Short mmCIF file of C-alpha atoms and ligand atoms in Angstrom, two decimals:
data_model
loop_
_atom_site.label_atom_id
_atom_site.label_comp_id
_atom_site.label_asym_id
_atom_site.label_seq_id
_atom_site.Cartn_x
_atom_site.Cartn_y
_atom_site.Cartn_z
CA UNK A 21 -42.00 -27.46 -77.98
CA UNK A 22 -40.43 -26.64 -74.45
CA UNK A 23 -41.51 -23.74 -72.37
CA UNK A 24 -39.02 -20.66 -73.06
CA UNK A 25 -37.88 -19.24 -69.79
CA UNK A 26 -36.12 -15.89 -69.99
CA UNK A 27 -33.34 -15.25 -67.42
CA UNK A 28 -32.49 -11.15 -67.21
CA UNK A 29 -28.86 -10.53 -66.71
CA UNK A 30 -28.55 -7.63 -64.39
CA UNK A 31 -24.65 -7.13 -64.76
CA UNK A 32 -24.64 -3.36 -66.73
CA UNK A 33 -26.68 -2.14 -63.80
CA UNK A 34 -23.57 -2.41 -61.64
CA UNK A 35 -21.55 -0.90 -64.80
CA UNK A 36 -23.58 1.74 -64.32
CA UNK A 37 -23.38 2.01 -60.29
CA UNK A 38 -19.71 1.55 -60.23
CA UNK A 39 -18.93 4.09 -63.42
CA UNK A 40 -19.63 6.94 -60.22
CA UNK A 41 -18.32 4.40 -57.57
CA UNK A 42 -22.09 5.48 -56.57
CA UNK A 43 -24.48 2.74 -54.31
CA UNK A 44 -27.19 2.93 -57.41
CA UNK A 45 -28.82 2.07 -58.97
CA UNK A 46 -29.04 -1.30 -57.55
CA UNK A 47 -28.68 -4.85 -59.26
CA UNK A 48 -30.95 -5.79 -56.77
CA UNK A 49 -33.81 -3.50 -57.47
CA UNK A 50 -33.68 -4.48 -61.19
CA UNK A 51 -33.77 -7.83 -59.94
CA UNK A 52 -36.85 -7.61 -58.42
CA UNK A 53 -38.12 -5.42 -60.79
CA UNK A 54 -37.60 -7.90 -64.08
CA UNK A 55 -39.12 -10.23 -62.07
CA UNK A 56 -42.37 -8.72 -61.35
CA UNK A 57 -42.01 -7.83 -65.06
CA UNK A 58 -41.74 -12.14 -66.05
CA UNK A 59 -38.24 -12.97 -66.32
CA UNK A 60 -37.96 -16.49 -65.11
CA UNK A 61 -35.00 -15.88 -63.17
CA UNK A 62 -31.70 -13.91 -62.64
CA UNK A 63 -28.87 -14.10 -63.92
CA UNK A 64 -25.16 -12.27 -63.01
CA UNK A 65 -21.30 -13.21 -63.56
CA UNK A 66 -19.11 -12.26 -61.13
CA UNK A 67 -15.78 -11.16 -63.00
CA UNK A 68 -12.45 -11.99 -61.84
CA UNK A 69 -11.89 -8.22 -62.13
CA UNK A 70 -15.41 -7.44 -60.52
CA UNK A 71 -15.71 -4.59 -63.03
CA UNK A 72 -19.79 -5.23 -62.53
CA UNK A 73 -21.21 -7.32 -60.02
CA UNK A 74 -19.87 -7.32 -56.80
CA UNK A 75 -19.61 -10.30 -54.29
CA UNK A 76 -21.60 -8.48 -51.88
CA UNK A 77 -24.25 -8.29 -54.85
CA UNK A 78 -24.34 -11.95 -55.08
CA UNK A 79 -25.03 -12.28 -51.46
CA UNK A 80 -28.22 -9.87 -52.17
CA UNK A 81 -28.92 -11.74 -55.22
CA UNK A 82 -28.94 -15.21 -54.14
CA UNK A 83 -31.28 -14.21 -50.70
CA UNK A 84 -33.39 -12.29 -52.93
CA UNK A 85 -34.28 -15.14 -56.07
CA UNK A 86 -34.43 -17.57 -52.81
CA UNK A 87 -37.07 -15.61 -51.35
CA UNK A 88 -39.17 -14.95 -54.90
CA UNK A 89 -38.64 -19.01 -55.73
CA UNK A 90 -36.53 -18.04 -58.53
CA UNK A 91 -33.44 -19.54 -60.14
CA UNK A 92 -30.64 -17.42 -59.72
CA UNK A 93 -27.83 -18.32 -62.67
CA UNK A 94 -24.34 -17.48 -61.39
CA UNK A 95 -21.88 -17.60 -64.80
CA UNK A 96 -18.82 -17.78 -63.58
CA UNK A 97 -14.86 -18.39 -65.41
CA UNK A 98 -13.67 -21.92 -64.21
CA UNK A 99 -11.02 -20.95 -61.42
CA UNK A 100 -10.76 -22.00 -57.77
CA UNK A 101 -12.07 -18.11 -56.55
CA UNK A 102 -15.24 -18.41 -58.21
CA UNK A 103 -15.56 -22.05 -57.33
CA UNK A 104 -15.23 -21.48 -53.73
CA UNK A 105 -18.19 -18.66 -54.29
CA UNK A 106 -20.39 -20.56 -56.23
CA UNK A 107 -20.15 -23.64 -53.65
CA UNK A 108 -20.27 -21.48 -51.00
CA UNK A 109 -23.97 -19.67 -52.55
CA UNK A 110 -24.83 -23.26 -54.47
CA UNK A 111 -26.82 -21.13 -57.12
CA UNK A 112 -29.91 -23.17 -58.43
CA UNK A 113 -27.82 -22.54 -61.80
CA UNK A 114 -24.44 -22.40 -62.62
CA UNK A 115 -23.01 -21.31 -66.08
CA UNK A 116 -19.09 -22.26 -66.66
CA UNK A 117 -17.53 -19.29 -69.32
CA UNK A 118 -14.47 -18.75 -70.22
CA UNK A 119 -13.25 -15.44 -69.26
CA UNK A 120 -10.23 -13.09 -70.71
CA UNK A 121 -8.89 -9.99 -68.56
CA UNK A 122 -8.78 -7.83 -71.36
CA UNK A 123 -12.21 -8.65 -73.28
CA UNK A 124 -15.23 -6.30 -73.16
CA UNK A 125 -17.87 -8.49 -72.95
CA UNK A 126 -17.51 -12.44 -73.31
CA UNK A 127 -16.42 -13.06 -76.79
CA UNK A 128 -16.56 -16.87 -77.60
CA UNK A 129 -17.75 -20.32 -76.01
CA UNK A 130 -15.37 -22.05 -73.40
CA UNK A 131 -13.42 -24.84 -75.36
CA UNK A 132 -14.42 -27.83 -73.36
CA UNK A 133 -12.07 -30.26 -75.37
CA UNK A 134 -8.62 -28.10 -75.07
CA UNK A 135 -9.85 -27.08 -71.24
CA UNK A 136 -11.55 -31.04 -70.13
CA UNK A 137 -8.93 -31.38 -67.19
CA UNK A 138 -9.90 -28.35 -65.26
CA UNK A 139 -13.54 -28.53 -66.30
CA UNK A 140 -14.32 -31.65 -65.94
CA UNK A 141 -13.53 -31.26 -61.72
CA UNK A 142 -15.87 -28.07 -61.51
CA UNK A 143 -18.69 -29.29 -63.23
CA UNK A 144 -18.52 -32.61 -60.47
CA UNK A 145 -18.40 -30.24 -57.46
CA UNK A 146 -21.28 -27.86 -58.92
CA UNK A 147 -22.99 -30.59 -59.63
CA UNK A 148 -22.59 -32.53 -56.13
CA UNK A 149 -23.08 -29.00 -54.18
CA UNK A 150 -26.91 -29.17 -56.17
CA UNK A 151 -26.51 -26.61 -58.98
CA UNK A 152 -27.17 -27.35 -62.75
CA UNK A 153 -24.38 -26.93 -64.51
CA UNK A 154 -24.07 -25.22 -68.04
CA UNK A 155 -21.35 -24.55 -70.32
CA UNK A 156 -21.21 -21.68 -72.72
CA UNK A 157 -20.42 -22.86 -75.72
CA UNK A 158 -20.16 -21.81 -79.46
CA UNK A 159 -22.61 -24.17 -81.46
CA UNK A 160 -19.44 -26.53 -82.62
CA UNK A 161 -20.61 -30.54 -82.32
CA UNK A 162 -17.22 -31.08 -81.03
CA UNK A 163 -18.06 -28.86 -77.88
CA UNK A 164 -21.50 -30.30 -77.94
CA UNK A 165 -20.46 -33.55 -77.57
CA UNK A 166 -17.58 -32.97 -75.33
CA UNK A 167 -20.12 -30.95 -73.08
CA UNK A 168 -22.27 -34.47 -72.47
CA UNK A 169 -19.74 -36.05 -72.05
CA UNK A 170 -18.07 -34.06 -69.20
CA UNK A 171 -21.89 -34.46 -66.95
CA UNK A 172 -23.02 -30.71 -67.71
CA UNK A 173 -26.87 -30.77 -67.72
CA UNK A 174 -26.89 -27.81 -69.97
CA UNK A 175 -25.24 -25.80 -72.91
CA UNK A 176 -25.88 -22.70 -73.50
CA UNK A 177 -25.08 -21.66 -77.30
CA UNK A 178 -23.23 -18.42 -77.57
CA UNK A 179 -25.58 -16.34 -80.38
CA UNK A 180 -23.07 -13.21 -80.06
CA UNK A 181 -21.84 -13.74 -83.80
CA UNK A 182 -25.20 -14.18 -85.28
CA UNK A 183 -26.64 -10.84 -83.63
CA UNK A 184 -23.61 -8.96 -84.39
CA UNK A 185 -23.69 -10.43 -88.34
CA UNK A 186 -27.36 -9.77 -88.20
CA UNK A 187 -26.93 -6.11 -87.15
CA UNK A 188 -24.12 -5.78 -89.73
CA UNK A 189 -26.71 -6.24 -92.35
CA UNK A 190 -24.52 -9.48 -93.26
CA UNK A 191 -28.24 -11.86 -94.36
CA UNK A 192 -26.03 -14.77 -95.47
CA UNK A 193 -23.48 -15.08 -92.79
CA UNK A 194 -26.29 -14.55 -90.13
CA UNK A 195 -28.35 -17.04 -92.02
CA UNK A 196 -25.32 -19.47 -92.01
CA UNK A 197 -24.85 -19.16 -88.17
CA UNK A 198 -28.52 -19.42 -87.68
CA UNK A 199 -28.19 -22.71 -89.29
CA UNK A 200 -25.60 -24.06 -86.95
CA UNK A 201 -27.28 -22.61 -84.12
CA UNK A 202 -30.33 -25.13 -84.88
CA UNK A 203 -28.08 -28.14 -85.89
CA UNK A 204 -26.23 -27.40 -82.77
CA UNK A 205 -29.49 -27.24 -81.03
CA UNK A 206 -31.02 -30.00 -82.23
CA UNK A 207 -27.76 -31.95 -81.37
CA UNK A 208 -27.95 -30.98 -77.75
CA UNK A 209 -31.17 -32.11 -77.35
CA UNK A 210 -30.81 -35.48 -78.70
CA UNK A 211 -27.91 -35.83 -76.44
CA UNK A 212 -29.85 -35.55 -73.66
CA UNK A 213 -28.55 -31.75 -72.52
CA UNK A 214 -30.77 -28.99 -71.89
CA UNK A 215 -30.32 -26.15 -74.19
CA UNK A 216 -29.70 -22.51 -73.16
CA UNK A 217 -29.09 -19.58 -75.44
CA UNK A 218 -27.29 -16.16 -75.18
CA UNK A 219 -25.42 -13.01 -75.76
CA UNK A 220 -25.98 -9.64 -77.65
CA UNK A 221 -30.21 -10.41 -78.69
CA UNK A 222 -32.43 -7.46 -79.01
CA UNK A 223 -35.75 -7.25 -80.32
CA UNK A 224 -34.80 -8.26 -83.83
CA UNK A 225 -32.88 -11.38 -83.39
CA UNK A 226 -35.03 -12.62 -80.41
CA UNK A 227 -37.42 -14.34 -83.15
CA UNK A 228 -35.47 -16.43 -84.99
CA UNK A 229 -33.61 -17.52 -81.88
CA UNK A 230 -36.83 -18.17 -79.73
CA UNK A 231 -38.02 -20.39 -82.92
CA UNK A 232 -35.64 -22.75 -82.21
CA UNK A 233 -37.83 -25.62 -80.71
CA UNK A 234 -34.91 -26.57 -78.56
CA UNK A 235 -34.11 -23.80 -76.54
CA UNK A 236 -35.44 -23.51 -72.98
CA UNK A 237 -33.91 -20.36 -71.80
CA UNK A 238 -32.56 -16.97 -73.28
CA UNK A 239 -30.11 -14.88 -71.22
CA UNK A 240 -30.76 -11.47 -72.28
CA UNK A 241 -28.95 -8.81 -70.59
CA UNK A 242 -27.13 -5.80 -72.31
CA UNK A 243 -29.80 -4.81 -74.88
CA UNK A 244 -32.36 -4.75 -72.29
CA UNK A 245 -31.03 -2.10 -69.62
CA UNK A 246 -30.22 -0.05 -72.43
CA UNK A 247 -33.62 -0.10 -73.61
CA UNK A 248 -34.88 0.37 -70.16
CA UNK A 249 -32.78 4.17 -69.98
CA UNK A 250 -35.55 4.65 -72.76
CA UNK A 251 -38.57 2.88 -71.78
CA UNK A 252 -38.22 1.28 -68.53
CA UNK A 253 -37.37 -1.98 -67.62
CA UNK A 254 -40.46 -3.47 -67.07
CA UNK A 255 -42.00 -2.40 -70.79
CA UNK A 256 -38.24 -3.89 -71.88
CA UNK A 257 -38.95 -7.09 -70.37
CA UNK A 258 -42.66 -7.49 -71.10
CA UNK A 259 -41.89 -6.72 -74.67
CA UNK A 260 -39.40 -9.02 -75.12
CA UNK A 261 -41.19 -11.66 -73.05
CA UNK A 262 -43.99 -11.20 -75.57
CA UNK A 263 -41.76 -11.50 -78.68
CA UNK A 264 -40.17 -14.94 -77.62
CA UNK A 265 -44.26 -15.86 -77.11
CA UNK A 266 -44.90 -14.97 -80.26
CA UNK A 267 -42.03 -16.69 -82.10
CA UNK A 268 -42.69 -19.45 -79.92
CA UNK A 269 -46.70 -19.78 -81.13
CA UNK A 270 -45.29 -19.61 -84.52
CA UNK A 271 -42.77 -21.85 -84.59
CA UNK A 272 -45.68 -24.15 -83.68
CA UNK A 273 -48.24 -23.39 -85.75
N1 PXP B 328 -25.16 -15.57 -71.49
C1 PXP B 328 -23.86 -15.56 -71.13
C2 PXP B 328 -23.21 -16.86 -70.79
C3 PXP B 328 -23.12 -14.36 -71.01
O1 PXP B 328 -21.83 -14.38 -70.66
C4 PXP B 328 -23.80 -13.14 -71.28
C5 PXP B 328 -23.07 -11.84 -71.12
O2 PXP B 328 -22.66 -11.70 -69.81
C6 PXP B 328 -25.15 -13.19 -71.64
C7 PXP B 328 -25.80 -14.42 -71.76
C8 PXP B 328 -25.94 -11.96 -71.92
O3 PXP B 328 -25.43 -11.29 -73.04
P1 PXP B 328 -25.95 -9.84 -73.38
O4 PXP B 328 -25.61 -8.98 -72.19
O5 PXP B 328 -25.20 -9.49 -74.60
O6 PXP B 328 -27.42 -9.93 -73.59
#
């Protein structure tokens, strides 16, 4: 079983900094912060609308997870703006999402079939400018495939309606899109593509994600700096850290 890396996404930091159009707190100090606390890197998406992160945080960002060693993951929606960003940072990591003005948080996996003509370009200059590519991606085999296909090294599997059917009480539905989460998993892998998961975990659907023996990253970001108002971020962080460990130990016993 691979290695699970966790990647903190530090965006809701800047919610919080720009609710008071205040200078903190600072992206950058949680960065450093999660990683002293084990997060394997850093991840932060840079909205059209920059409603969080700021370009001048991704400036911060990138020097900083250069200096540490660490991967920083820029998501970004596929447009010409962010492209000329991301090429001009060439982020160890680069996720591809599709992005909608008027959503609160990123609510489904970028259709890779429907969008392959305007895709298909930015994963070739990410790719040639040295970052690894990923596509967000519900798990659909259609998208799976499509995302080989199109030369992304990785998918990341959007587990946003599996949390929120899991936190609705809903135990069949959740089960259900558990289940397609591992087929889709276990798909990826055989094709070759690395595979990433993400969106809405907390502590209670961290296990049965991190127990698929596929996965090699979680990006976990909203649930954690909430739980750091209450406990910190570092005791967020280690605690998740050690519940992917132990689901990981499990899953291979
Ligand atoms: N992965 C991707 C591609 C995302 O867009 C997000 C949300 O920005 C996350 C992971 C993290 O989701 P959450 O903040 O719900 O943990």
């Amino acid at each position: 079983m691979n290695n699970l890396r966790l990647g903190v996404n530090i965006d809701h930091v800047a919610t919080i900094r720009n609710a008071r159009g205040a200078s903190y707190p600072e992206p950058a100090r949680a960065a450093e912060l999660a990683l002293a606390a084990g997060a394997d890197g850093i991840t932060a998406h840079l909205r059209e609308d920059r409603r969080h992160i700021s370009d001048a945080d991704i400036e911060v960002l990138a020097a900083l997870c250069l200096k540490r060693g660490k991967p920083l993951n820029f998501e970004m929606a596929v447009t010409d703006e962010m492209l000329g960003i991301a090429l001009s940072h060439r982020p160890r990591a680069a996720c591809l999402v599709p992005e909608r003005r008027e959503e609160v948080t990123t609510e489904g996996g970028l259709n890779i079939v429907a969008g392959h003509n305007h895709i298909a370009p930015a994963v070739q200059k990410l790719r040639d400018a040295g970052s690894r590519v990923s596509l967000f991606i519900d798990a659909d085999p259609v998208q799976i495939r499509a995302s080989a296909e199109i030369g992304a090294q990785v998918v990341e599997l959007h587990t946003g309606a599996y949390c929120d059917a899991f936190r609705a009480g809903e135990a069949d539905r959740a089960e259900a899109i558990l289940a397609r989460l591992r087929d889709g998993a276990a798909l990826a892998g055989q094709l070759g593509l690395e595979v990433h998961a993400g969106h809405g975990i907390d502590y209670a659907t961290v296990t049965p994600i991190a127990a698929i023996p596929e996965l090699a990253e979680l990006n976990i970001g909203h649930f954690l700096i909430g739980e750091a108002i209450f406990i910190g971020l570092t005791g967020a962080i280690q605690r998740m850290r050690a519940l992917m460990d132990a689901a990981r130990t499990e899953a291979a016993a």
